[in-house]
XYZ file of C-alpha atoms in Angstrom:
769
model
C 123.130 -18.668 -310.493
C 120.355 -21.225 -310.011
C 117.517 -20.749 -307.551
C 117.954 -22.631 -304.295
C 115.690 -23.498 -301.407
C 114.890 -20.219 -299.679
C 117.262 -19.611 -296.788
C 115.704 -18.415 -293.572
C 116.824 -15.100 -292.134
C 116.820 -15.121 -288.349
C 118.295 -13.609 -285.194
C 118.865 -15.038 -281.703
C 117.677 -11.991 -279.787
C 116.886 -8.294 -280.160
C 117.322 -5.150 -278.017
C 114.712 -5.204 -275.245
C 114.449 -1.615 -274.156
C 112.346 -0.018 -276.887
C 113.110 2.983 -279.054
C 112.898 5.390 -276.099
C 113.904 2.973 -273.334
C 110.262 2.409 -272.449
C 111.064 -0.804 -270.579
C 113.584 0.905 -268.293
C 111.112 3.655 -267.465
C 108.263 1.238 -266.789
C 110.330 -1.036 -264.529
C 111.822 1.809 -262.519
C 108.343 3.326 -262.256
C 107.110 0.007 -260.889
C 109.894 -0.085 -258.309
C 108.913 3.408 -257.172
C 105.213 2.563 -257.006
C 104.219 4.847 -259.888
C 103.479 2.048 -262.371
C 101.226 -0.929 -261.633
C 102.215 -4.512 -262.350
C 99.531 -4.703 -265.035
C 100.817 -1.537 -266.689
C 104.364 -2.886 -266.637
C 103.249 -6.148 -268.226
C 101.316 -4.227 -270.874
C 104.374 -2.132 -271.727
C 106.498 -5.267 -271.993
C 103.959 -7.013 -274.220
C 103.774 -3.977 -276.485
C 107.557 -3.891 -276.848
C 107.667 -7.586 -277.715
C 105.012 -7.150 -280.378
C 106.801 -4.117 -281.817
C 110.067 -6.070 -282.008
C 108.497 -9.029 -283.792
C 106.738 -6.784 -286.289
C 109.932 -4.821 -286.894
C 111.874 -8.025 -287.502
C 109.243 -9.427 -289.848
C 109.051 -6.159 -291.785
C 112.848 -6.218 -292.205
C 112.691 -9.657 -293.805
C 113.454 -11.859 -290.798
C 111.476 -15.007 -291.555
C 111.877 -16.713 -288.149
C 111.704 -14.494 -285.048
C 113.063 -15.392 -281.595
C 110.885 -15.626 -278.504
C 111.895 -15.857 -274.863
C 114.849 -13.514 -275.369
C 112.861 -10.626 -273.847
C 113.476 -10.119 -270.124
C 112.522 -7.734 -267.353
C 116.038 -7.999 -265.969
C 118.187 -10.914 -267.193
C 117.663 -14.016 -269.327
C 119.787 -16.192 -267.018
C 117.576 -15.192 -264.101
C 114.594 -16.097 -266.310
C 116.156 -19.536 -266.741
C 116.551 -19.882 -262.982
C 112.815 -19.268 -262.667
C 112.078 -21.661 -265.546
C 113.890 -24.540 -263.829
C 112.661 -23.664 -260.324
C 116.138 -23.043 -258.858
C 114.926 -20.260 -256.551
C 117.373 -19.635 -253.684
C 115.811 -20.590 -250.384
C 116.177 -17.067 -248.991
C 113.989 -15.765 -251.855
C 111.454 -18.597 -251.926
C 108.856 -16.886 -249.729
C 109.003 -13.652 -251.732
C 108.614 -15.494 -255.052
C 105.709 -17.545 -253.677
C 104.009 -14.399 -252.374
C 104.395 -12.378 -255.590
C 106.275 -13.774 -258.561
C 107.165 -10.371 -260.037
C 108.353 -8.801 -256.786
C 110.225 -11.984 -255.914
C 111.927 -11.913 -259.310
C 113.158 -8.369 -258.740
C 114.226 -9.255 -255.187
C 116.510 -11.952 -256.571
C 118.006 -9.379 -258.942
C 118.313 -6.404 -256.599
C 117.945 -7.746 -253.076
C 115.883 -6.213 -250.306
C 116.923 -4.546 -247.084
C 116.860 -7.940 -245.381
C 117.759 -10.394 -248.152
C 120.844 -10.298 -250.376
C 120.460 -10.553 -254.155
C 122.099 -13.090 -256.427
C 125.683 -12.343 -257.384
C 126.127 -10.510 -260.679
C 128.976 -10.971 -263.130
C 129.872 -10.438 -266.791
C 128.296 -12.527 -269.555
C 131.386 -14.099 -271.121
C 133.565 -11.354 -272.648
C 130.787 -8.791 -273.067
C 129.668 -5.836 -270.975
C 126.313 -7.472 -270.271
C 125.875 -8.761 -266.697
C 123.908 -11.836 -265.647
C 122.634 -13.060 -262.264
C 124.640 -16.111 -261.183
C 122.500 -19.150 -260.310
C 123.135 -20.622 -256.843
C 122.974 -24.408 -256.694
C 123.837 -27.187 -254.286
C 123.479 -30.928 -253.793
C 119.993 -30.387 -252.341
C 118.720 -28.257 -255.249
C 115.396 -29.522 -256.575
C 114.502 -28.475 -260.118
C 110.898 -28.025 -261.207
C 109.704 -26.880 -264.617
C 107.884 -23.569 -265.014
C 107.477 -22.788 -268.708
C 104.845 -20.087 -268.174
C 106.922 -17.224 -269.583
C 108.367 -19.195 -272.466
C 105.002 -20.594 -273.599
C 103.155 -17.290 -273.236
C 105.690 -15.366 -275.320
C 105.727 -18.051 -278.017
C 101.938 -17.853 -278.300
C 102.074 -14.050 -278.481
C 104.476 -14.246 -281.427
C 102.577 -16.969 -283.248
C 99.372 -14.947 -282.931
C 101.077 -12.177 -284.921
C 101.818 -14.512 -287.804
C 105.609 -14.999 -288.284
C 107.391 -18.273 -287.696
C 108.742 -18.169 -284.154
C 111.547 -20.042 -282.396
C 111.864 -20.048 -278.597
C 115.395 -19.376 -277.353
C 116.571 -20.884 -274.061
C 119.869 -20.907 -272.197
C 121.075 -24.483 -272.676
C 121.348 -26.827 -269.686
C 125.117 -27.279 -269.900
C 125.826 -23.550 -270.077
C 123.336 -22.896 -267.265
C 125.176 -25.276 -264.948
C 128.636 -24.131 -266.010
C 127.671 -20.516 -265.232
C 126.305 -21.446 -261.800
C 128.094 -21.340 -258.452
C 127.745 -23.192 -255.163
C 124.965 -21.719 -253.047
C 125.847 -20.046 -249.726
C 126.715 -22.724 -247.195
C 127.619 -25.271 -249.872
C 131.196 -26.500 -250.137
C 133.240 -24.320 -252.470
C 134.363 -27.345 -254.479
C 130.798 -28.424 -255.301
C 130.412 -28.800 -259.061
C 126.966 -27.719 -260.320
C 127.482 -29.850 -263.434
C 126.880 -32.911 -261.243
C 123.211 -31.844 -261.263
C 122.865 -32.373 -265.023
C 120.910 -35.636 -264.802
C 118.533 -33.935 -262.379
C 118.108 -30.906 -264.668
C 117.585 -32.627 -268.036
C 114.063 -33.958 -267.301
C 113.016 -30.384 -266.462
C 114.333 -29.155 -269.813
C 112.550 -32.047 -271.525
C 109.313 -30.975 -269.866
C 109.778 -27.365 -270.993
C 110.513 -28.544 -274.546
C 107.337 -30.640 -274.513
C 105.323 -27.651 -273.317
C 106.741 -25.503 -276.132
C 106.006 -28.198 -278.706
C 102.434 -28.387 -277.478
C 102.188 -24.581 -277.784
C 103.213 -24.699 -281.456
C 107.014 -24.563 -281.531
C 108.526 -26.281 -284.552
C 112.073 -25.366 -283.483
C 113.564 -24.514 -280.082
C 117.031 -22.958 -279.775
C 119.265 -23.993 -276.872
C 122.178 -21.594 -276.368
C 125.470 -23.180 -275.298
C 128.046 -20.373 -275.482
C 129.988 -21.900 -272.584
C 131.184 -24.550 -275.018
C 133.341 -22.011 -276.874
C 135.541 -21.867 -273.779
C 138.176 -24.460 -272.900
C 136.313 -27.511 -271.649
C 137.466 -30.698 -269.951
C 136.661 -34.144 -271.359
C 134.139 -34.578 -268.538
C 132.367 -31.354 -269.532
C 132.299 -32.366 -273.192
C 130.909 -35.753 -272.185
C 128.217 -33.944 -270.215
C 127.276 -31.967 -273.330
C 127.103 -35.177 -275.368
C 124.916 -36.817 -272.716
C 122.658 -33.773 -272.444
C 121.840 -33.664 -276.136
C 121.621 -37.427 -276.435
C 118.875 -37.345 -273.812
C 117.113 -34.184 -275.014
C 117.255 -35.410 -278.613
C 115.707 -38.792 -277.820
C 111.930 -38.112 -277.451
C 110.052 -38.602 -280.703
C 107.485 -35.888 -279.952
C 109.959 -33.133 -279.120
C 110.393 -29.936 -281.177
C 113.348 -29.727 -283.529
C 116.439 -28.677 -281.577
C 118.853 -25.981 -282.726
C 121.945 -25.809 -280.508
C 123.617 -22.392 -280.755
C 127.077 -21.212 -279.795
C 128.606 -17.780 -280.189
C 131.478 -15.517 -279.113
C 134.102 -17.734 -280.729
C 135.141 -21.136 -281.994
C 133.670 -24.326 -280.579
C 136.874 -26.327 -280.842
C 136.515 -29.839 -279.390
C 132.823 -29.256 -278.714
C 131.936 -29.009 -282.409
C 132.281 -32.717 -283.251
C 130.389 -33.535 -280.056
C 127.414 -31.410 -281.120
C 127.663 -32.392 -284.783
C 127.225 -36.041 -283.799
C 124.429 -35.350 -281.297
C 120.833 -36.297 -282.207
C 119.821 -32.662 -282.653
C 118.424 -31.098 -285.805
C 120.702 -28.129 -286.309
C 123.629 -26.049 -285.115
C 124.025 -22.269 -285.050
C 127.670 -21.197 -285.241
C 129.663 -17.961 -285.180
C 131.176 -17.304 -288.618
C 132.663 -13.882 -287.910
C 136.008 -14.130 -286.103
C 135.646 -17.938 -285.915
C 134.754 -18.455 -289.584
C 137.943 -20.208 -290.667
C 138.038 -22.461 -287.595
C 134.415 -23.531 -288.045
C 134.754 -24.116 -291.785
C 137.749 -26.395 -291.187
C 136.057 -28.189 -288.290
C 132.856 -28.844 -290.233
C 134.815 -30.210 -293.152
C 136.801 -32.444 -290.779
C 133.631 -34.065 -289.383
C 132.130 -34.549 -292.836
C 129.707 -31.667 -292.571
C 126.178 -31.881 -291.187
C 124.189 -33.959 -293.673
C 120.472 -33.924 -292.965
C 120.797 -31.049 -290.530
C 120.207 -27.306 -290.459
C 123.161 -24.926 -290.139
C 122.498 -21.357 -289.037
C 125.503 -19.294 -290.053
C 126.202 -16.220 -287.927
C 128.002 -14.179 -290.575
C 126.842 -10.717 -289.427
C 128.729 -9.461 -286.353
C 126.216 -9.168 -283.524
C 128.622 -7.381 -281.176
C 130.008 -4.520 -283.223
C 128.399 -1.785 -285.288
C 130.328 -1.720 -288.561
C 128.558 -2.586 -291.810
C 128.974 -6.140 -292.955
C 131.134 -7.010 -295.942
C 128.273 -8.627 -297.838
C 130.404 -10.161 -300.580
C 132.756 -11.748 -298.044
C 129.780 -13.122 -296.104
C 128.209 -14.508 -299.282
C 131.464 -16.295 -300.069
C 131.420 -17.912 -296.612
C 127.771 -18.898 -297.024
C 128.473 -20.356 -300.437
C 131.220 -22.559 -299.000
C 128.822 -23.784 -296.317
C 126.173 -24.922 -298.798
C 127.982 -28.194 -299.327
C 128.360 -28.903 -295.609
C 124.752 -28.998 -294.380
C 121.313 -29.946 -295.624
C 120.132 -26.368 -295.154
C 122.046 -23.128 -294.526
C 120.266 -20.175 -292.947
C 121.598 -16.701 -292.183
C 121.870 -14.933 -288.815
C 123.915 -12.556 -286.707
C 126.794 -14.116 -284.810
C 124.986 -13.701 -281.471
C 121.967 -11.925 -280.008
C 121.585 -8.316 -281.153
C 121.109 -7.419 -277.477
C 124.707 -6.198 -277.575
C 124.203 -3.406 -280.143
C 121.970 -0.312 -280.215
C 118.596 -0.345 -281.902
C 118.749 1.896 -284.972
C 121.529 3.953 -286.541
C 118.957 5.958 -288.501
C 118.040 7.762 -285.268
C 121.494 9.389 -285.144
C 121.077 12.877 -286.627
C 124.391 14.419 -285.563
C 126.847 11.916 -287.037
C 128.465 12.893 -290.329
C 126.485 11.109 -293.078
C 129.763 9.848 -294.546
C 130.450 8.035 -291.269
C 126.846 7.049 -290.610
C 126.824 4.812 -293.665
C 129.676 2.826 -292.103
C 127.436 1.898 -289.145
C 124.928 -0.922 -288.686
C 122.886 -1.140 -285.475
C 120.291 -3.856 -284.823
C 117.786 -2.686 -287.450
C 120.492 -2.343 -290.088
C 121.891 -5.757 -289.208
C 118.507 -7.400 -289.699
C 118.396 -5.839 -293.161
C 121.887 -7.197 -293.879
C 120.796 -10.668 -292.753
C 117.702 -10.540 -294.953
C 119.776 -9.347 -297.932
C 122.279 -12.172 -297.476
C 119.497 -14.754 -297.195
C 117.947 -13.448 -300.400
C 121.265 -13.504 -302.230
C 122.068 -16.994 -300.970
C 118.713 -18.381 -302.055
C 118.118 -16.534 -305.308
C 121.516 -15.360 -306.501
C 123.539 -12.175 -306.239
C 121.792 -10.661 -309.253
C 118.745 -10.201 -307.009
C 120.716 -7.982 -304.595
C 122.827 -5.983 -307.061
C 121.779 -2.594 -305.682
C 122.447 -3.622 -302.066
C 125.901 -4.923 -302.964
C 126.791 -1.683 -304.727
C 125.781 0.430 -301.714
C 127.720 -1.891 -299.433
C 130.896 -1.700 -301.560
C 130.718 2.088 -301.520
C 130.369 2.210 -297.737
C 133.316 -0.149 -297.216
C 135.478 1.826 -299.645
C 134.556 5.128 -298.017
C 135.689 3.906 -294.628
C 138.889 2.298 -295.882
C 140.063 5.462 -297.646
C 138.796 8.117 -295.226
C 141.396 10.478 -293.661
C 139.224 10.399 -290.529
C 140.656 6.989 -289.685
C 144.390 7.805 -289.767
C 146.494 10.487 -288.022
C 150.216 10.264 -288.905
C 151.315 12.102 -285.743
C 149.429 9.692 -283.490
C 150.893 6.703 -285.296
C 154.427 8.076 -285.088
C 154.136 8.677 -281.337
C 152.786 5.169 -280.735
C 155.557 3.626 -282.803
C 158.202 5.431 -280.712
C 157.092 3.938 -277.357
C 159.810 2.008 -275.510
C 159.642 -0.538 -272.686
C 160.940 2.126 -270.284
C 157.892 4.295 -270.978
C 155.717 1.650 -269.300
C 157.751 1.308 -266.086
C 157.526 3.396 -262.894
C 160.766 5.051 -261.875
C 160.932 3.147 -258.549
C 159.683 -0.258 -257.326
C 156.542 -0.506 -255.238
C 158.297 -0.758 -251.850
C 160.019 2.586 -252.367
C 156.884 4.176 -253.789
C 154.773 2.951 -250.878
C 157.062 4.551 -248.317
C 157.059 7.826 -250.240
C 153.267 7.798 -250.519
C 152.714 7.071 -246.823
C 154.933 9.989 -245.906
C 153.277 12.288 -248.435
C 149.614 11.382 -247.818
C 149.598 10.635 -244.074
C 146.594 8.303 -244.233
C 145.336 6.252 -241.247
C 145.215 2.471 -241.016
C 142.304 1.099 -243.111
C 141.870 4.307 -245.134
C 138.371 4.948 -246.417
C 137.400 6.174 -249.867
C 134.781 5.723 -252.581
C 135.183 4.544 -256.149
C 134.443 7.853 -257.862
C 130.905 8.781 -258.803
C 128.190 10.043 -256.456
C 124.426 10.056 -257.107
C 123.392 12.070 -260.140
C 120.645 14.227 -258.652
C 117.445 15.257 -260.382
C 118.661 18.867 -260.302
C 121.857 17.882 -262.106
C 120.015 15.878 -264.772
C 117.606 18.762 -265.255
C 120.503 21.177 -265.696
C 122.082 18.869 -268.269
C 118.803 18.638 -270.173
C 118.358 22.407 -269.953
C 121.831 22.934 -271.387
C 121.107 20.630 -274.333
C 117.808 22.415 -274.960
C 119.359 25.879 -274.717
C 117.343 26.879 -271.643
C 120.536 27.656 -269.723
C 124.007 28.599 -270.946
C 127.299 26.867 -270.237
C 128.061 29.202 -267.346
C 124.779 28.322 -265.650
C 125.365 24.606 -266.111
C 128.902 24.770 -264.775
C 127.717 26.608 -261.675
C 125.313 23.702 -261.072
C 128.265 21.304 -261.387
C 130.333 23.346 -258.924
C 127.406 23.306 -256.496
C 127.249 19.496 -256.713
C 130.999 19.214 -256.150
C 130.808 21.471 -253.085
C 128.009 19.327 -251.635
C 129.860 16.064 -252.300
C 133.108 17.314 -250.773
C 131.307 18.689 -247.726
C 129.457 15.401 -247.177
C 132.638 13.342 -247.422
C 134.485 15.591 -244.977
C 131.587 15.493 -242.495
C 131.297 11.704 -242.805
C 135.021 11.243 -242.220
C 136.211 9.694 -245.460
C 139.972 9.865 -245.829
C 140.524 10.126 -249.591
C 137.820 12.134 -251.324
C 136.408 12.292 -254.833
C 134.687 15.148 -256.611
C 131.669 12.954 -257.440
C 131.855 13.270 -261.249
C 128.729 15.451 -261.654
C 129.980 16.701 -265.028
C 130.130 13.173 -266.490
C 127.333 11.499 -268.384
C 129.167 8.156 -268.518
C 132.631 6.955 -267.540
C 133.585 6.168 -271.150
C 131.459 8.550 -273.167
C 132.655 11.575 -271.179
C 136.244 10.962 -272.274
C 135.321 9.818 -275.770
C 133.620 13.153 -276.413
C 136.907 14.922 -275.677
C 139.271 12.652 -277.620
C 139.797 12.791 -281.349
C 138.881 9.601 -283.193
C 135.761 8.883 -281.143
C 132.122 9.445 -282.095
C 129.273 9.818 -279.612
C 125.699 8.709 -280.255
C 122.459 10.123 -278.902
C 120.332 6.977 -279.153
C 122.911 4.178 -279.052
C 121.687 2.632 -275.807
C 122.807 -0.895 -274.904
C 121.786 -2.876 -271.817
C 124.518 -3.417 -269.245
C 122.337 -4.993 -266.546
C 118.732 -4.703 -265.441
C 117.617 -1.153 -266.136
C 121.166 0.136 -266.514
C 121.771 1.186 -270.119
C 124.907 2.750 -271.547
C 125.737 4.484 -274.817
C 129.051 3.030 -275.967
C 130.878 5.548 -278.146
C 132.205 4.559 -281.551
C 135.979 4.384 -281.903
C 136.374 5.219 -285.583
C 139.858 6.728 -286.003
C 143.231 7.389 -284.399
C 143.111 8.713 -280.824
C 144.646 11.828 -279.305
C 143.836 14.338 -276.531
C 143.546 17.938 -277.769
C 143.385 19.449 -274.256
C 143.009 18.469 -270.559
C 139.727 16.728 -269.782
C 139.413 16.502 -265.987
C 142.017 18.797 -264.491
C 139.895 21.847 -263.768
C 137.129 19.937 -261.954
C 139.579 17.870 -259.909
C 141.596 20.969 -259.035
C 138.439 22.810 -258.016
C 137.442 19.959 -255.713
C 140.917 19.846 -254.194
C 140.718 23.571 -253.469
C 137.752 22.835 -251.163
C 139.545 20.367 -248.856
C 142.862 19.661 -247.153
C 142.297 15.939 -247.639
C 143.519 14.321 -250.861
C 141.017 14.298 -253.726
C 141.454 11.548 -256.304
C 141.732 12.301 -259.970
C 139.415 9.912 -261.800
C 140.078 8.467 -265.255
C 138.828 5.501 -267.257
C 141.630 3.193 -268.366
C 142.590 2.301 -271.927
C 141.279 -1.279 -271.921
C 137.889 -0.182 -270.606
C 137.790 2.674 -273.111
C 138.053 -0.014 -275.795
C 135.853 -2.655 -274.205
C 132.962 -0.293 -273.532
C 133.151 1.286 -276.964
C 132.361 -0.091 -280.369
C 135.975 -0.430 -281.358
C 137.441 -0.186 -284.826
C 137.980 -3.554 -286.494
C 140.552 -2.460 -289.079
C 143.657 -2.709 -286.861
C 144.790 -4.843 -283.892
C 143.228 -3.947 -280.547
C 146.664 -3.599 -278.995
C 147.548 -0.808 -281.429
C 144.364 1.068 -280.558
C 144.959 0.545 -276.829
C 148.413 2.102 -277.091
C 146.966 5.212 -278.748
C 144.355 5.587 -275.983
C 146.998 4.987 -273.307
C 149.189 7.785 -274.633
C 146.262 10.204 -274.637
C 145.425 9.261 -271.037
C 149.087 9.489 -270.017
C 148.988 13.167 -270.937
C 145.956 13.597 -268.657
C 147.593 11.740 -265.764
C 150.701 13.902 -266.010
C 148.640 17.097 -266.129
C 146.666 16.055 -263.048
C 149.889 15.471 -261.131
C 151.343 18.787 -262.321
C 148.253 20.542 -260.969
C 148.578 19.088 -257.468
C 146.674 15.794 -257.586
C 148.463 13.239 -255.396
C 146.098 10.277 -255.870
C 145.004 9.293 -259.373
C 142.637 6.411 -260.096
C 142.596 4.794 -263.541
C 139.630 2.422 -263.656
C 139.911 -0.866 -265.539
C 136.677 -2.737 -264.772
C 136.796 -4.311 -268.225
C 140.213 -5.944 -267.904
C 138.696 -9.331 -267.023
C 135.657 -9.163 -269.297
C 137.845 -8.572 -272.352
C 139.952 -11.637 -271.562
C 139.681 -14.021 -274.533
C 137.534 -17.057 -273.881
C 140.303 -19.511 -274.807
C 143.355 -19.844 -272.551
C 145.660 -20.040 -275.560
C 144.748 -16.445 -276.394
C 145.195 -15.010 -272.880
C 148.896 -14.192 -272.896
C 148.868 -12.050 -276.016
C 145.859 -10.062 -274.777
C 147.185 -9.536 -271.249
C 150.547 -8.447 -272.610
C 149.167 -5.450 -274.499
C 146.406 -4.758 -271.942
C 148.722 -4.483 -268.946
C 151.270 -2.543 -270.974
C 148.563 -0.033 -271.927
C 147.709 0.548 -268.243
C 151.364 0.984 -267.263
C 151.946 3.295 -270.215
C 149.060 5.428 -268.929
C 150.358 5.649 -265.365
C 154.141 5.190 -265.367
C 155.090 8.830 -265.915
C 154.240 10.062 -262.391
C 156.516 10.640 -259.381
C 157.021 7.869 -256.803
C 154.961 9.736 -254.177
C 151.916 10.000 -256.469
C 149.635 7.097 -255.647
C 148.076 5.249 -258.579
C 144.785 3.435 -257.938
C 142.763 1.198 -260.196
C 139.307 -0.327 -259.861
C 137.613 -3.467 -261.182
C 134.131 -4.832 -260.603
C 131.672 -7.642 -261.308
C 133.882 -10.268 -262.855
C 135.676 -13.456 -261.826
C 139.153 -12.223 -260.916
C 140.873 -15.450 -259.925
C 142.290 -16.192 -263.352
C 143.780 -12.718 -263.879
C 145.464 -12.134 -260.517
C 148.885 -12.199 -262.164
C 147.697 -9.569 -264.639
C 146.417 -7.441 -261.747
C 149.881 -7.713 -260.252
C 151.441 -6.788 -263.602
C 149.484 -3.519 -263.705
C 151.823 -2.275 -260.952
C 149.098 -0.041 -259.473
C 149.730 1.053 -255.897
C 146.139 0.362 -254.785
C 143.365 -1.704 -256.369
C 139.699 -1.640 -255.332
C 137.523 -4.591 -256.299
C 133.945 -5.809 -256.055
C 133.714 -8.249 -253.148
C 130.522 -7.714 -251.114
C 128.274 -10.217 -252.917
C 131.051 -12.810 -253.145
C 131.898 -12.442 -249.421
C 135.489 -11.304 -249.964
C 136.410 -14.112 -252.371
C 138.744 -11.810 -254.286
C 140.663 -10.982 -251.095
C 141.412 -14.673 -250.686
C 142.444 -14.902 -254.348
C 144.845 -11.975 -253.966
C 146.319 -13.527 -250.839
C 146.702 -16.888 -252.538
C 148.692 -15.225 -255.287
C 150.862 -13.310 -252.831
C 149.684 -9.942 -254.142
C 152.116 -7.434 -252.582
C 150.316 -4.106 -252.916
C 147.354 -2.388 -251.281
C 143.780 -3.481 -251.997
C 140.232 -2.439 -251.194
C 137.769 -5.325 -251.563
C 134.338 -3.698 -251.456
C 132.159 -3.845 -248.337
C 129.069 -2.118 -249.803
C 127.142 -3.656 -252.716
C 126.065 -0.595 -254.673
C 124.007 -2.555 -257.207
C 121.374 -3.211 -254.562
C 119.182 -0.577 -252.875
C 119.733 -2.100 -249.442
C 121.835 -0.234 -246.878
C 124.509 -2.416 -245.238
C 124.756 -1.919 -241.500
C 127.997 -0.887 -239.817
C 128.175 -4.351 -238.240
C 127.787 -6.016 -241.644
C 130.530 -3.883 -243.185
C 132.777 -4.521 -240.173
C 132.244 -8.261 -240.519
C 133.319 -8.101 -244.161
C 136.385 -6.078 -243.146
C 137.352 -8.716 -240.599
C 137.026 -11.345 -243.314
C 139.222 -9.223 -245.550
C 141.830 -8.912 -242.816
C 142.225 -12.696 -242.770
C 143.662 -12.395 -246.264
C 145.152 -8.889 -246.508
C 147.278 -7.247 -243.754
C 145.761 -4.159 -242.147
C 148.539 -1.893 -243.421
C 147.539 -2.799 -246.996
C 143.727 -2.951 -246.665
C 141.446 -0.146 -247.851
C 137.760 0.343 -247.077
C 135.455 1.249 -249.950
C 132.221 0.370 -251.773
C 132.173 -2.162 -254.605
C 131.691 0.394 -257.338
C 130.662 3.968 -258.140
C 127.495 5.468 -256.650
C 126.012 7.152 -259.722
C 122.953 4.877 -259.873
C 122.080 5.099 -256.180
C 119.967 7.685 -254.393
C 121.345 10.114 -251.844
C 119.479 8.721 -248.774
C 120.872 5.188 -249.162
C 124.295 6.513 -250.185
C 124.512 8.758 -247.165
C 123.542 6.009 -244.713
C 125.729 3.371 -246.358
C 128.861 5.529 -246.367
C 128.295 6.618 -242.788
C 128.090 2.929 -241.853
C 131.198 2.174 -243.911
C 133.222 4.816 -242.045
C 131.831 3.624 -238.704
C 132.866 0.062 -239.554
C 136.395 1.180 -240.396
C 136.657 3.032 -237.080
C 135.377 -0.003 -235.181
C 137.882 -2.351 -236.763
C 140.711 0.179 -236.347
C 139.873 0.222 -232.659
C 139.995 -3.560 -232.512
C 143.437 -3.362 -234.096
C 144.585 -0.801 -231.533
C 144.684 2.085 -233.995
C 142.662 5.244 -233.392
């Protein structure tokens, strides 16, 4: 093979937290007053430098800048364009760092920005609030400073920004603005600000700037596509601008690809994993990209399986004739995967070689770039190792269990249907449970105390035995039950003190799953999770939650909910196997959870909650793909829950997503009660349920648990009254937005006391004691 122009190896972003989550610890220390602002900034700068050096050492020849964030890159963009909500303006003017965190978390007096899922991932972003009076002003301080830091270290550096079209499409009308206001109408006002930022970056030494437009992989109207064309016509016009690389990811661009291919920009970055065939055909249809740079995302940036290097090289080889230059990248930012698989000491080495975290993916990218530029004979050893890893996984007995597959194949439609319709079940449940009007409950978890975390660490280190740890757990359960009874909650929970994470806890007890020790991934802000690895067929060897739920129930005459994580969320918040359809894997998980649900009921649990917060986030980005996904996703939930008696009440919970476009799917779950995030959106989901004619019970949240502020009883009561305009009192529940694991006891105690007081006030207004 002849030598070609050297292909660049690059990435769009890298995990922010540090090897030992140093960023999380520094930020939370700052919030508690134990770390100064200067110390926090120094920690952040050190992590950025370490990332750039690590990338350069791995063979990445162009590093990203601007992807690092204290909390969220969309919030960083809001600061960059000066779109500070008026209620936060004084705080930002007084102290930029404290004002930034106030927008993210709120204060006791000022509400934060709404938070929702970043496309179909488990990352959350802060939703910009815009209106017809919004004035944009450029502030490139962060972007310029981080570019200069990287350039001072030596490697080529490319700033990465959220593109203007995606920024506006992800925004919402500000409070007080008409609900039908379209933020995209502000595009002509926003583009000069982006042009100013681009000029600042060019002056600071940027040769290329990347503008991320993932919103264009969703279904877009002609007007939205015209807006994208206009945006890049204008941004591409100045002669003294940096070269522009427009990036999309998470799927196929569809009608947006010819728009961007024709735009006066210098390159496109496209997803060539799941969307490879679609993008190859689309590029060929538009005559390729002559004179332009194509960055091919052939390494999956969202999952952790090793890349098929030979398959990727074949894709890259096909692309060589379609663009002036082809470079190699991951399909999206590596923010969505853990840092380094080599840190995992307890995973079977046979399985470990199947895994590629961020560091391993950068090596794959560098290997592919080398092979593309200089021929496969220069990467012979790497290809041999890769073939062996792929073969090992494909032939391993760890991935297939004949009994599990036989049980899944035998499932019938009747297995996923309750024995009676909702109206009959509701009457049976009211008689059995005897709950008041506007019943109060929580979502499941309670604060994880320092004593509990210490006990867990002591158990891992061998300083206490299992009996000592379990006594600590029982103590926590007793305290949580006693508090709920004293406060007056109607349906109790055991608080989940034994659980490290709502997915990992179950994964550790199911066959087919692997747990990591260092596989941390950012969910939002300083909240990091360790998604387990779903490597093989799934079954439940023994009950997972029954003894703790039964113990809690023995402490109270009030009903105590059994708490499970649903099959879709078990997939969505795991690194799922990619060697079989997701629907097949979901059915296996559902059958394992069905066994747990039935055992809970058999042991006296009358209310069982199966959480599905990921149902919306896993929704495919294209409408044409929705029906197939929702068919298997809703079936998996019903398969989990349909085996119980009519008088057993099934709850589910969802949070921090846009629910309007899945209301029919929520209905199709056939849960008796659903609790949903609603506090930050001012009960929007209650109106959406009402508009659909949702016939079952619902608890739109009245307490935003992702903020440290304590809602007053009057505030919670006001939200309840808003909810009652959409949902009849006999079907309305009162609950927080989400679980309380991340909150402290003082704020939790006060907030729940206010929640119960609000329910009593509104019951009184309704004439019910």
